[in-house]
Amino acid sequence: MAYENVLFEVEYGVGVLTFNRPKVLNALDAKTIAELGDVVARAETDRGVKALVLTGAGEKAFVAGADIAAMSTMSTVEARRFAETAHAILARMEALPIVTIAAVNGFALGGGCEVAMACDLVYASEKARFGQPEVNLGLIPGFGGTQRLTRRVGITRALEMILTGDMYDAPRAKEMGLALEVLPAAELLGFAKAQAKKIAAKAPIAVAVAKRAIREGADADVRTANELERQAFAALFGSEDTREGTKAFVEKRAASWKGA
Ligand code: CO8
């Protein structure tokens, strides 16, 4: 599929999706969301995509939110459909068995902040600004922000961020746990790709299972979550890669992963 609003390329196993509507600060309209969905679907099945990095085109923005012009004429039914589609795509992205990394190169506002939070790891450039400014538009977050932000930064900071609509700079976002690291703008994408490559070089099954245990466990009570971990840990002993990884250590050689 040829894309209009995103760029997508795979380099050494790392898929890089660039939101590419710089004239509107990479705002998300229905087409952009559909194209993100297509890339996520590809990452689900294409074993050549071993990690996914998301970033924004241009100097200013990762994604400055949902496309406000498009939303200004939306009916309730259309808004529901738009929100449902985006929710489903972000949930699918979160469930990918590979690592997903947001390289936040500028404004990550509204839907942009929500896309970043649906990634496993979030790295920010010094220019990044995070915010959920929907209250300024008479709106609330609609792509999962009320829930993902609360889980990332805690209920009180999420309340502050969503109720004030304020923007938080990169060091503040790091302090809150929203961004993991803050990097000079010129180094951000290279760093994100290097992290992606590092994780893609680990046993794919261990990465997938660890991610699932953490993500599914985070929404369960701790007894259920620990049982999920025990089951997943034991199940790995039926995989070739667990056998290979432990044998390779004992035999003092590098492991060779099969992804099985
Ligand atoms: N949608 C559409 N166009 C946008 C958006 C956007 N979110 N953000 C910026 N643009 C456009 C501007 O209109 C402008 O266009 P033009 O050149 O034609 O005037 C161009 O991008 C450049 O923007 P600015 O001139 O405003 O640039 P500044 O550097 O002065 O300001 C800001 C940058 C502060 C980022 C400013 O553009 C801004 O406040 N943007 C809006 C941010 C925002 O409110 N985002 C949240 C949107 S709501 C949302 O995301 C809800 C998600 C869930 C929806 C569920 C739907 C059902």
PDB file of C-alpha atoms and ligand atoms in Angstrom:
ATOM      1  CA  MET A   1       0.000   0.000   0.000  1.00  0.00           C
ATOM      2  CA  ALA A   2       1.314   3.443  -0.929  1.00  0.00           C
ATOM      3  CA  TYR A   3       0.808   5.957   1.861  1.00  0.00           C
ATOM      4  CA  GLU A   4      -0.078   9.638   1.581  1.00  0.00           C
ATOM      5  CA  ASN A   5       0.195  10.848   5.152  1.00  0.00           C
ATOM      6  CA  VAL A   6       2.873   8.624   6.633  1.00  0.00           C
ATOM      7  CA  LEU A   7       6.257   7.441   5.457  1.00  0.00           C
ATOM      8  CA  PHE A   8       7.254   3.889   6.252  1.00  0.00           C
ATOM      9  CA  GLU A   9      10.547   2.151   5.698  1.00  0.00           C
ATOM     10  CA  VAL A  10      12.266  -0.850   7.190  1.00  0.00           C
ATOM     11  CA  GLU A  11      15.997  -0.530   7.892  1.00  0.00           C
ATOM     12  CA  TYR A  12      17.863  -3.530   9.300  1.00  0.00           C
ATOM     13  CA  GLY A  13      14.644  -4.947  10.747  1.00  0.00           C
ATOM     14  CA  VAL A  14      13.514  -1.650  12.312  1.00  0.00           C
ATOM     15  CA  GLY A  15      10.331  -0.233  10.829  1.00  0.00           C
ATOM     16  CA  VAL A  16      10.259   3.569  10.980  1.00  0.00           C
ATOM     17  CA  LEU A  17       6.896   5.263  10.576  1.00  0.00           C
ATOM     18  CA  THR A  18       7.023   9.034  10.118  1.00  0.00           C
ATOM     19  CA  PHE A  19       3.800  11.001  10.447  1.00  0.00           C
ATOM     20  CA  ASN A  20       4.099  13.226   7.415  1.00  0.00           C
ATOM     21  CA  ARG A  21       1.705  16.176   7.313  1.00  0.00           C
ATOM     22  CA  PRO A  22       4.157  18.870   8.401  1.00  0.00           C
ATOM     23  CA  LYS A  23       1.908  21.731   7.174  1.00  0.00           C
ATOM     24  CA  VAL A  24      -0.581  20.857   9.919  1.00  0.00           C
ATOM     25  CA  LEU A  25       2.069  19.690  12.386  1.00  0.00           C
ATOM     26  CA  ASN A  26       1.326  16.049  11.465  1.00  0.00           C
ATOM     27  CA  ALA A  27      -2.256  16.226  12.762  1.00  0.00           C
ATOM     28  CA  LEU A  28      -4.145  12.946  12.608  1.00  0.00           C
ATOM     29  CA  ASP A  29      -7.067  12.774  10.212  1.00  0.00           C
ATOM     30  CA  ALA A  30      -8.963   9.565   9.372  1.00  0.00           C
ATOM     31  CA  LYS A  31      -6.577   8.738   6.524  1.00  0.00           C
ATOM     32  CA  THR A  32      -3.489   9.081   8.719  1.00  0.00           C
ATOM     33  CA  ILE A  33      -5.057   6.864  11.369  1.00  0.00           C
ATOM     34  CA  ALA A  34      -5.948   4.284   8.686  1.00  0.00           C
ATOM     35  CA  GLU A  35      -2.369   4.343   7.409  1.00  0.00           C
ATOM     36  CA  LEU A  36      -1.034   3.868  10.937  1.00  0.00           C
ATOM     37  CA  GLY A  37      -3.442   0.918  11.170  1.00  0.00           C
ATOM     38  CA  ASP A  38      -2.046  -0.552   7.981  1.00  0.00           C
ATOM     39  CA  VAL A  39       1.522  -0.320   9.258  1.00  0.00           C
ATOM     40  CA  VAL A  40       0.481  -1.961  12.546  1.00  0.00           C
ATOM     41  CA  ALA A  41      -1.224  -4.779  10.592  1.00  0.00           C
ATOM     42  CA  ARG A  42       1.953  -5.242   8.562  1.00  0.00           C
ATOM     43  CA  ALA A  43       4.064  -5.364  11.729  1.00  0.00           C
ATOM     44  CA  GLU A  44       1.756  -8.095  13.056  1.00  0.00           C
ATOM     45  CA  THR A  45       2.523 -10.436  10.168  1.00  0.00           C
ATOM     46  CA  ASP A  46       5.805  -9.357   8.550  1.00  0.00           C
ATOM     47  CA  ARG A  47       8.610 -11.050  10.442  1.00  0.00           C
ATOM     48  CA  GLY A  48      11.038  -8.695   8.740  1.00  0.00           C
ATOM     49  CA  VAL A  49       9.695  -5.924  10.993  1.00  0.00           C
ATOM     50  CA  LYS A  50      11.391  -6.689  14.301  1.00  0.00           C
ATOM     51  CA  ALA A  51      10.772  -3.316  16.009  1.00  0.00           C
ATOM     52  CA  LEU A  52       8.746  -0.218  15.243  1.00  0.00           C
ATOM     53  CA  VAL A  53       9.762   3.426  15.725  1.00  0.00           C
ATOM     54  CA  LEU A  54       7.252   6.261  15.343  1.00  0.00           C
ATOM     55  CA  THR A  55       8.300   9.852  14.725  1.00  0.00           C
ATOM     56  CA  GLY A  56       7.112  13.053  13.058  1.00  0.00           C
ATOM     57  CA  ALA A  57       8.237  14.869   9.908  1.00  0.00           C
ATOM     58  CA  GLY A  58       9.597  18.393  10.098  1.00  0.00           C
ATOM     59  CA  GLU A  59      11.265  20.376  12.821  1.00  0.00           C
ATOM     60  CA  LYS A  60       8.280  21.163  14.998  1.00  0.00           C
ATOM     61  CA  ALA A  61       5.995  18.260  15.676  1.00  0.00           C
ATOM     62  CA  PHE A  62       5.678  14.602  16.471  1.00  0.00           C
ATOM     63  CA  VAL A  63       1.888  14.892  16.136  1.00  0.00           C
ATOM     64  CA  ALA A  64      -0.017  18.018  17.252  1.00  0.00           C
ATOM     65  CA  GLY A  65      -3.203  16.050  17.847  1.00  0.00           C
ATOM     66  CA  ALA A  66      -6.252  14.941  15.965  1.00  0.00           C
ATOM     67  CA  ASP A  67      -7.027  17.146  12.974  1.00  0.00           C
ATOM     68  CA  ILE A  68      -9.091  19.928  14.521  1.00  0.00           C
ATOM     69  CA  ALA A  69     -10.432  21.200  11.198  1.00  0.00           C
ATOM     70  CA  ALA A  70     -11.745  17.711  10.397  1.00  0.00           C
ATOM     71  CA  MET A  71     -13.237  17.391  13.895  1.00  0.00           C
ATOM     72  CA  SER A  72     -14.964  20.771  13.729  1.00  0.00           C
ATOM     73  CA  THR A  73     -17.745  19.385  11.526  1.00  0.00           C
ATOM     74  CA  MET A  74     -17.982  15.857  12.945  1.00  0.00           C
ATOM     75  CA  SER A  75     -21.290  14.412  14.079  1.00  0.00           C
ATOM     76  CA  THR A  76     -21.590  12.332  17.248  1.00  0.00           C
ATOM     77  CA  VAL A  77     -21.706   9.160  15.171  1.00  0.00           C
ATOM     78  CA  GLU A  78     -18.620  10.139  13.184  1.00  0.00           C
ATOM     79  CA  ALA A  79     -16.736  11.103  16.366  1.00  0.00           C
ATOM     80  CA  ARG A  80     -17.616   7.757  17.951  1.00  0.00           C
ATOM     81  CA  ARG A  81     -16.417   5.904  14.863  1.00  0.00           C
ATOM     82  CA  PHE A  82     -13.183   7.951  14.692  1.00  0.00           C
ATOM     83  CA  ALA A  83     -12.455   7.340  18.376  1.00  0.00           C
ATOM     84  CA  GLU A  84     -13.296   3.618  18.102  1.00  0.00           C
ATOM     85  CA  THR A  85     -11.053   3.152  15.086  1.00  0.00           C
ATOM     86  CA  ALA A  86      -8.145   4.926  16.763  1.00  0.00           C
ATOM     87  CA  HIS A  87      -8.677   3.002  20.026  1.00  0.00           C
ATOM     88  CA  ALA A  88      -8.650  -0.305  18.153  1.00  0.00           C
ATOM     89  CA  ILE A  89      -5.477   0.558  16.233  1.00  0.00           C
ATOM     90  CA  LEU A  90      -3.625   1.766  19.327  1.00  0.00           C
ATOM     91  CA  ALA A  91      -4.701  -1.363  21.220  1.00  0.00           C
ATOM     92  CA  ARG A  92      -3.384  -3.512  18.348  1.00  0.00           C
ATOM     93  CA  MET A  93      -0.140  -1.558  18.363  1.00  0.00           C
ATOM     94  CA  GLU A  94       0.201  -2.058  22.118  1.00  0.00           C
ATOM     95  CA  ALA A  95      -0.346  -5.799  21.637  1.00  0.00           C
ATOM     96  CA  LEU A  96       2.360  -6.196  18.955  1.00  0.00           C
ATOM     97  CA  PRO A  97       4.913  -8.845  19.936  1.00  0.00           C
ATOM     98  CA  ILE A  98       7.751  -6.452  19.030  1.00  0.00           C
ATOM     99  CA  VAL A  99       8.943  -3.317  20.801  1.00  0.00           C
ATOM    100  CA  THR A 100       7.397  -0.017  19.748  1.00  0.00           C
ATOM    101  CA  ILE A 101       9.225   3.256  20.374  1.00  0.00           C
ATOM    102  CA  ALA A 102       7.993   6.834  20.093  1.00  0.00           C
ATOM    103  CA  ALA A 103      10.740   9.268  19.108  1.00  0.00           C
ATOM    104  CA  VAL A 104       8.983  12.487  20.113  1.00  0.00           C
ATOM    105  CA  ASN A 105      10.712  15.196  18.099  1.00  0.00           C
ATOM    106  CA  GLY A 106       8.378  18.114  18.886  1.00  0.00           C
ATOM    107  CA  PHE A 107       4.755  18.724  19.853  1.00  0.00           C
ATOM    108  CA  ALA A 108       3.006  15.570  21.093  1.00  0.00           C
ATOM    109  CA  LEU A 109      -0.393  17.006  21.877  1.00  0.00           C
ATOM    110  CA  GLY A 110      -3.808  15.437  22.279  1.00  0.00           C
ATOM    111  CA  GLY A 111      -3.970  12.425  19.966  1.00  0.00           C
ATOM    112  CA  GLY A 112      -0.206  12.788  19.443  1.00  0.00           C
ATOM    113  CA  CYS A 113       0.519  12.317  23.124  1.00  0.00           C
ATOM    114  CA  GLU A 114      -1.951   9.416  23.091  1.00  0.00           C
ATOM    115  CA  VAL A 115      -0.137   7.702  20.197  1.00  0.00           C
ATOM    116  CA  ALA A 116       3.192   8.133  22.003  1.00  0.00           C
ATOM    117  CA  MET A 117       1.745   6.640  25.190  1.00  0.00           C
ATOM    118  CA  ALA A 118       0.540   3.578  23.283  1.00  0.00           C
ATOM    119  CA  CYS A 119       4.209   2.856  22.444  1.00  0.00           C
ATOM    120  CA  ASP A 120       6.304   0.766  24.809  1.00  0.00           C
ATOM    121  CA  LEU A 121       9.138   3.285  25.117  1.00  0.00           C
ATOM    122  CA  VAL A 122       8.992   7.049  24.734  1.00  0.00           C
ATOM    123  CA  TYR A 123      12.118   9.118  24.052  1.00  0.00           C
ATOM    124  CA  ALA A 124      11.970  12.880  23.642  1.00  0.00           C
ATOM    125  CA  SER A 125      14.088  15.515  21.983  1.00  0.00           C
ATOM    126  CA  GLU A 126      14.866  18.705  23.866  1.00  0.00           C
ATOM    127  CA  LYS A 127      12.220  20.358  21.666  1.00  0.00           C
ATOM    128  CA  ALA A 128       9.423  17.975  22.643  1.00  0.00           C
ATOM    129  CA  ARG A 129       6.267  19.332  24.287  1.00  0.00           C
ATOM    130  CA  PHE A 130       3.674  16.981  25.708  1.00  0.00           C
ATOM    131  CA  GLY A 131       0.093  17.903  26.483  1.00  0.00           C
ATOM    132  CA  GLN A 132      -3.555  16.937  26.440  1.00  0.00           C
ATOM    133  CA  PRO A 133      -5.010  20.340  25.486  1.00  0.00           C
ATOM    134  CA  GLU A 134      -8.474  19.079  24.537  1.00  0.00           C
ATOM    135  CA  VAL A 135     -10.196  21.160  27.254  1.00  0.00           C
ATOM    136  CA  ASN A 136      -9.187  24.242  25.261  1.00  0.00           C
ATOM    137  CA  LEU A 137     -11.404  22.925  22.460  1.00  0.00           C
ATOM    138  CA  GLY A 138     -14.316  21.905  24.665  1.00  0.00           C
ATOM    139  CA  LEU A 139     -13.192  18.296  24.335  1.00  0.00           C
ATOM    140  CA  ILE A 140     -11.543  15.508  26.272  1.00  0.00           C
ATOM    141  CA  PRO A 141      -8.894  13.025  25.091  1.00  0.00           C
ATOM    142  CA  GLY A 142     -10.512  10.479  22.781  1.00  0.00           C
ATOM    143  CA  PHE A 143      -7.710   8.098  21.802  1.00  0.00           C
ATOM    144  CA  GLY A 144      -7.226   6.520  25.242  1.00  0.00           C
ATOM    145  CA  GLY A 145      -5.510   9.456  26.958  1.00  0.00           C
ATOM    146  CA  THR A 146      -7.639   9.542  30.086  1.00  0.00           C
ATOM    147  CA  GLN A 147      -6.629   5.948  30.812  1.00  0.00           C
ATOM    148  CA  ARG A 148      -3.095   5.614  29.429  1.00  0.00           C
ATOM    149  CA  LEU A 149      -1.937   8.897  30.970  1.00  0.00           C
ATOM    150  CA  THR A 150      -3.349   7.912  34.366  1.00  0.00           C
ATOM    151  CA  ARG A 151      -1.513   4.591  34.199  1.00  0.00           C
ATOM    152  CA  ARG A 152       1.746   6.265  33.101  1.00  0.00           C
ATOM    153  CA  VAL A 153       1.963   9.225  35.442  1.00  0.00           C
ATOM    154  CA  GLY A 154      -0.622   8.553  38.180  1.00  0.00           C
ATOM    155  CA  ILE A 155      -4.072   9.953  38.707  1.00  0.00           C
ATOM    156  CA  THR A 156      -3.139  13.335  40.196  1.00  0.00           C
ATOM    157  CA  ARG A 157      -0.689  14.349  37.471  1.00  0.00           C
ATOM    158  CA  ALA A 158      -3.094  13.042  34.805  1.00  0.00           C
ATOM    159  CA  LEU A 159      -5.851  15.171  36.335  1.00  0.00           C
ATOM    160  CA  GLU A 160      -3.580  18.203  36.310  1.00  0.00           C
ATOM    161  CA  MET A 161      -2.451  17.675  32.735  1.00  0.00           C
ATOM    162  CA  ILE A 162      -5.895  16.992  31.294  1.00  0.00           C
ATOM    163  CA  LEU A 163      -7.803  19.610  33.321  1.00  0.00           C
ATOM    164  CA  THR A 164      -5.323  22.461  32.724  1.00  0.00           C
ATOM    165  CA  GLY A 165      -4.490  21.539  29.127  1.00  0.00           C
ATOM    166  CA  ASP A 166      -0.952  22.757  29.882  1.00  0.00           C
ATOM    167  CA  MET A 167       2.075  21.743  27.843  1.00  0.00           C
ATOM    168  CA  TYR A 168       4.985  20.072  29.610  1.00  0.00           C
ATOM    169  CA  ASP A 169       8.510  20.406  28.271  1.00  0.00           C
ATOM    170  CA  ALA A 170      10.779  17.398  27.811  1.00  0.00           C
ATOM    171  CA  PRO A 171      12.644  17.511  31.168  1.00  0.00           C
ATOM    172  CA  ARG A 172       9.294  17.820  32.971  1.00  0.00           C
ATOM    173  CA  ALA A 173       7.889  14.925  30.940  1.00  0.00           C
ATOM    174  CA  LYS A 174      10.912  12.858  31.952  1.00  0.00           C
ATOM    175  CA  GLU A 175      10.457  13.764  35.599  1.00  0.00           C
ATOM    176  CA  MET A 176       6.829  12.600  35.362  1.00  0.00           C
ATOM    177  CA  GLY A 177       7.763   9.305  33.718  1.00  0.00           C
ATOM    178  CA  LEU A 178       6.147  10.203  30.417  1.00  0.00           C
ATOM    179  CA  ALA A 179       9.474  10.365  28.547  1.00  0.00           C
ATOM    180  CA  LEU A 180      12.295   8.005  29.437  1.00  0.00           C
ATOM    181  CA  GLU A 181      15.176  10.123  28.160  1.00  0.00           C
ATOM    182  CA  VAL A 182      15.679  13.590  26.719  1.00  0.00           C
ATOM    183  CA  LEU A 183      18.119  13.881  23.821  1.00  0.00           C
ATOM    184  CA  PRO A 184      19.466  16.643  21.578  1.00  0.00           C
ATOM    185  CA  ALA A 185      17.170  16.876  18.540  1.00  0.00           C
ATOM    186  CA  ALA A 186      19.835  15.637  16.125  1.00  0.00           C
ATOM    187  CA  GLU A 187      20.437  12.493  18.188  1.00  0.00           C
ATOM    188  CA  LEU A 188      16.869  11.452  18.962  1.00  0.00           C
ATOM    189  CA  LEU A 189      16.025   9.256  15.982  1.00  0.00           C
ATOM    190  CA  GLY A 190      19.431   7.565  15.959  1.00  0.00           C
ATOM    191  CA  PHE A 191      19.076   6.760  19.637  1.00  0.00           C
ATOM    192  CA  ALA A 192      15.533   5.412  19.183  1.00  0.00           C
ATOM    193  CA  LYS A 193      16.657   3.237  16.263  1.00  0.00           C
ATOM    194  CA  ALA A 194      19.651   1.963  18.256  1.00  0.00           C
ATOM    195  CA  GLN A 195      17.370   0.984  21.156  1.00  0.00           C
ATOM    196  CA  ALA A 196      15.026  -0.685  18.655  1.00  0.00           C
ATOM    197  CA  LYS A 197      17.911  -2.634  17.093  1.00  0.00           C
ATOM    198  CA  LYS A 198      19.231  -3.650  20.495  1.00  0.00           C
ATOM    199  CA  ILE A 199      15.866  -5.105  21.516  1.00  0.00           C
ATOM    200  CA  ALA A 200      15.281  -6.645  18.074  1.00  0.00           C
ATOM    201  CA  ALA A 201      18.526  -8.582  18.514  1.00  0.00           C
ATOM    202  CA  LYS A 202      17.228 -10.335  21.664  1.00  0.00           C
ATOM    203  CA  ALA A 203      15.271 -13.592  21.544  1.00  0.00           C
ATOM    204  CA  PRO A 204      12.018 -12.500  19.856  1.00  0.00           C
ATOM    205  CA  ILE A 205       9.913 -14.915  21.867  1.00  0.00           C
ATOM    206  CA  ALA A 206      11.329 -13.638  25.162  1.00  0.00           C
ATOM    207  CA  VAL A 207      10.692 -10.027  24.126  1.00  0.00           C
ATOM    208  CA  ALA A 208       7.111 -10.852  23.103  1.00  0.00           C
ATOM    209  CA  VAL A 209       6.354 -12.860  26.244  1.00  0.00           C
ATOM    210  CA  ALA A 210       7.950 -10.316  28.596  1.00  0.00           C
ATOM    211  CA  LYS A 211       5.967  -7.528  26.966  1.00  0.00           C
ATOM    212  CA  ARG A 212       2.715  -9.471  27.235  1.00  0.00           C
ATOM    213  CA  ALA A 213       3.319 -10.359  30.891  1.00  0.00           C
ATOM    214  CA  ILE A 214       4.010  -6.715  31.751  1.00  0.00           C
ATOM    215  CA  ARG A 215       1.156  -5.246  29.730  1.00  0.00           C
ATOM    216  CA  GLU A 216      -1.497  -7.817  30.682  1.00  0.00           C
ATOM    217  CA  GLY A 217      -0.251  -7.924  34.260  1.00  0.00           C
ATOM    218  CA  ALA A 218      -0.469  -4.149  34.601  1.00  0.00           C
ATOM    219  CA  ASP A 219      -4.243  -4.311  34.234  1.00  0.00           C
ATOM    220  CA  ALA A 220      -4.728  -7.331  36.518  1.00  0.00           C
ATOM    221  CA  ASP A 221      -4.565  -7.760  40.293  1.00  0.00           C
ATOM    222  CA  VAL A 222      -1.096  -8.735  41.510  1.00  0.00           C
ATOM    223  CA  ARG A 223      -1.951 -12.411  42.255  1.00  0.00           C
ATOM    224  CA  THR A 224      -3.340 -12.921  38.764  1.00  0.00           C
ATOM    225  CA  ALA A 225      -0.437 -10.977  37.282  1.00  0.00           C
ATOM    226  CA  ASN A 226       2.163 -13.101  39.092  1.00  0.00           C
ATOM    227  CA  GLU A 227       0.398 -16.261  37.941  1.00  0.00           C
ATOM    228  CA  LEU A 228       0.529 -14.898  34.369  1.00  0.00           C
ATOM    229  CA  GLU A 229       4.266 -14.496  34.820  1.00  0.00           C
ATOM    230  CA  ARG A 230       4.730 -18.037  36.181  1.00  0.00           C
ATOM    231  CA  GLN A 231       2.769 -19.545  33.310  1.00  0.00           C
ATOM    232  CA  ALA A 232       4.618 -17.492  30.698  1.00  0.00           C
ATOM    233  CA  PHE A 233       8.003 -18.304  32.288  1.00  0.00           C
ATOM    234  CA  ALA A 234       7.261 -22.049  32.282  1.00  0.00           C
ATOM    235  CA  ALA A 235       5.825 -22.009  28.751  1.00  0.00           C
ATOM    236  CA  LEU A 236       9.092 -20.554  27.424  1.00  0.00           C
ATOM    237  CA  PHE A 237      10.824 -23.845  28.284  1.00  0.00           C
ATOM    238  CA  GLY A 238       8.938 -25.363  25.360  1.00  0.00           C
ATOM    239  CA  SER A 239      10.563 -22.897  22.955  1.00  0.00           C
ATOM    240  CA  GLU A 240      13.671 -23.538  20.880  1.00  0.00           C
ATOM    241  CA  ASP A 241      15.046 -20.115  21.705  1.00  0.00           C
ATOM    242  CA  THR A 242      14.994 -20.651  25.478  1.00  0.00           C
ATOM    243  CA  ARG A 243      16.840 -23.945  24.972  1.00  0.00           C
ATOM    244  CA  GLU A 244      19.292 -22.214  22.615  1.00  0.00           C
ATOM    245  CA  GLY A 245      19.853 -19.180  24.866  1.00  0.00           C
ATOM    246  CA  THR A 246      20.646 -21.200  27.963  1.00  0.00           C
ATOM    247  CA  LYS A 247      22.734 -23.795  26.050  1.00  0.00           C
ATOM    248  CA  ALA A 248      24.709 -21.054  24.285  1.00  0.00           C
ATOM    249  CA  PHE A 249      25.596 -19.530  27.668  1.00  0.00           C
ATOM    250  CA  VAL A 250      26.771 -22.877  29.015  1.00  0.00           C
ATOM    251  CA  GLU A 251      28.751 -23.551  25.818  1.00  0.00           C
ATOM    252  CA  LYS A 252      30.252 -20.028  25.938  1.00  0.00           C
ATOM    253  CA  ARG A 253      29.060 -19.032  22.458  1.00  0.00           C
ATOM    254  CA  ALA A 254      26.693 -16.462  21.007  1.00  0.00           C
ATOM    255  CA  ALA A 255      23.077 -17.597  20.774  1.00  0.00           C
ATOM    256  CA  SER A 256      21.380 -17.837  17.415  1.00  0.00           C
ATOM    257  CA  TRP A 257      17.666 -17.087  17.636  1.00  0.00           C
ATOM    258  CA  LYS A 258      15.045 -18.813  15.547  1.00  0.00           C
ATOM    259  CA  GLY A 259      12.064 -16.839  16.825  1.00  0.00           C
ATOM    260  CA  ALA A 260      10.373 -20.058  17.883  1.00  0.00           C
TER     261      ALA A 260
HETATM  262  N1  CO8 B   1      -5.239  19.988  13.703  1.00  0.00           N
HETATM  263  C1  CO8 B   1      -5.261  20.669  12.538  1.00  0.00           C
HETATM  264  N2  CO8 B   1      -4.351  21.620  12.216  1.00  0.00           N
HETATM  265  C2  CO8 B   1      -3.393  21.876  13.108  1.00  0.00           C
HETATM  266  C3  CO8 B   1      -3.307  21.209  14.341  1.00  0.00           C
HETATM  267  C4  CO8 B   1      -4.285  20.208  14.620  1.00  0.00           C
HETATM  268  N3  CO8 B   1      -4.269  19.502  15.773  1.00  0.00           N
HETATM  269  N4  CO8 B   1      -2.264  21.711  15.020  1.00  0.00           N
HETATM  270  C5  CO8 B   1      -1.699  22.648  14.225  1.00  0.00           C
HETATM  271  N5  CO8 B   1      -2.373  22.761  13.064  1.00  0.00           N
HETATM  272  C6  CO8 B   1      -2.084  23.644  11.945  1.00  0.00           C
HETATM  273  C7  CO8 B   1      -2.409  25.090  12.256  1.00  0.00           C
HETATM  274  O1  CO8 B   1      -3.768  25.351  12.058  1.00  0.00           O
HETATM  275  C8  CO8 B   1      -1.504  25.814  11.278  1.00  0.00           C
HETATM  276  O2  CO8 B   1      -2.119  25.787  10.015  1.00  0.00           O
HETATM  277  P1  CO8 B   1      -2.038  27.125   9.062  1.00  0.00           P
HETATM  278  O3  CO8 B   1      -0.572  27.252   8.751  1.00  0.00           O
HETATM  279  O4  CO8 B   1      -2.866  26.742   7.882  1.00  0.00           O
HETATM  280  O5  CO8 B   1      -2.553  28.239   9.874  1.00  0.00           O
HETATM  281  C9  CO8 B   1      -0.278  24.921  11.194  1.00  0.00           C
HETATM  282  O6  CO8 B   1      -0.685  23.651  11.707  1.00  0.00           O
HETATM  283  C10 CO8 B   1       0.876  25.420  12.054  1.00  0.00           C
HETATM  284  O7  CO8 B   1       0.376  25.617  13.366  1.00  0.00           O
HETATM  285  P2  CO8 B   1       0.521  27.012  14.153  1.00  0.00           P
HETATM  286  O8  CO8 B   1       0.640  28.143  13.207  1.00  0.00           O
HETATM  287  O9  CO8 B   1      -0.583  27.065  15.149  1.00  0.00           O
HETATM  288  O10 CO8 B   1       1.928  26.784  14.855  1.00  0.00           O
HETATM  289  P3  CO8 B   1       2.422  27.434  16.203  1.00  0.00           P
HETATM  290  O11 CO8 B   1       3.862  27.090  16.326  1.00  0.00           O
HETATM  291  O12 CO8 B   1       2.025  28.845  16.319  1.00  0.00           O
HETATM  292  O13 CO8 B   1       1.614  26.633  17.360  1.00  0.00           O
HETATM  293  C11 CO8 B   1       0.719  24.667  18.437  1.00  0.00           C
HETATM  294  C12 CO8 B   1       1.835  25.266  17.534  1.00  0.00           C
HETATM  295  C13 CO8 B   1       0.827  25.261  19.825  1.00  0.00           C
HETATM  296  C14 CO8 B   1       0.957  23.169  18.479  1.00  0.00           C
HETATM  297  C15 CO8 B   1      -0.665  25.008  17.832  1.00  0.00           C
HETATM  298  O14 CO8 B   1      -0.659  24.677  16.458  1.00  0.00           O
HETATM  299  C16 CO8 B   1      -1.791  24.268  18.485  1.00  0.00           C
HETATM  300  O15 CO8 B   1      -2.210  24.628  19.569  1.00  0.00           O
HETATM  301  N6  CO8 B   1      -2.319  23.205  17.811  1.00  0.00           N
HETATM  302  C17 CO8 B   1      -3.450  22.463  18.303  1.00  0.00           C
HETATM  303  C18 CO8 B   1      -3.032  21.498  19.378  1.00  0.00           C
HETATM  304  C19 CO8 B   1      -4.226  20.769  19.934  1.00  0.00           C
HETATM  305  O16 CO8 B   1      -5.148  21.354  20.454  1.00  0.00           O
HETATM  306  N7  CO8 B   1      -4.198  19.412  19.839  1.00  0.00           N
HETATM  307  C20 CO8 B   1      -5.255  18.577  20.333  1.00  0.00           C
HETATM  308  C21 CO8 B   1      -6.281  18.310  19.308  1.00  0.00           C
HETATM  309  S1  CO8 B   1      -7.681  17.452  19.933  1.00  0.00           S
HETATM  310  C22 CO8 B   1      -7.205  15.851  19.977  1.00  0.00           C
HETATM  311  O17 CO8 B   1      -6.126  15.503  19.624  1.00  0.00           O
HETATM  312  C23 CO8 B   1      -8.221  14.888  20.504  1.00  0.00           C
HETATM  313  C24 CO8 B   1      -7.837  13.458  20.205  1.00  0.00           C
HETATM  314  C25 CO8 B   1      -9.009  12.552  20.304  1.00  0.00           C
HETATM  315  C26 CO8 B   1     -10.006  12.855  19.267  1.00  0.00           C
HETATM  316  C27 CO8 B   1     -11.122  11.901  19.251  1.00  0.00           C
HETATM  317  C28 CO8 B   1     -12.021  12.282  18.093  1.00  0.00           C
HETATM  318  C29 CO8 B   1     -13.315  11.645  18.062  1.00  0.00           C
END
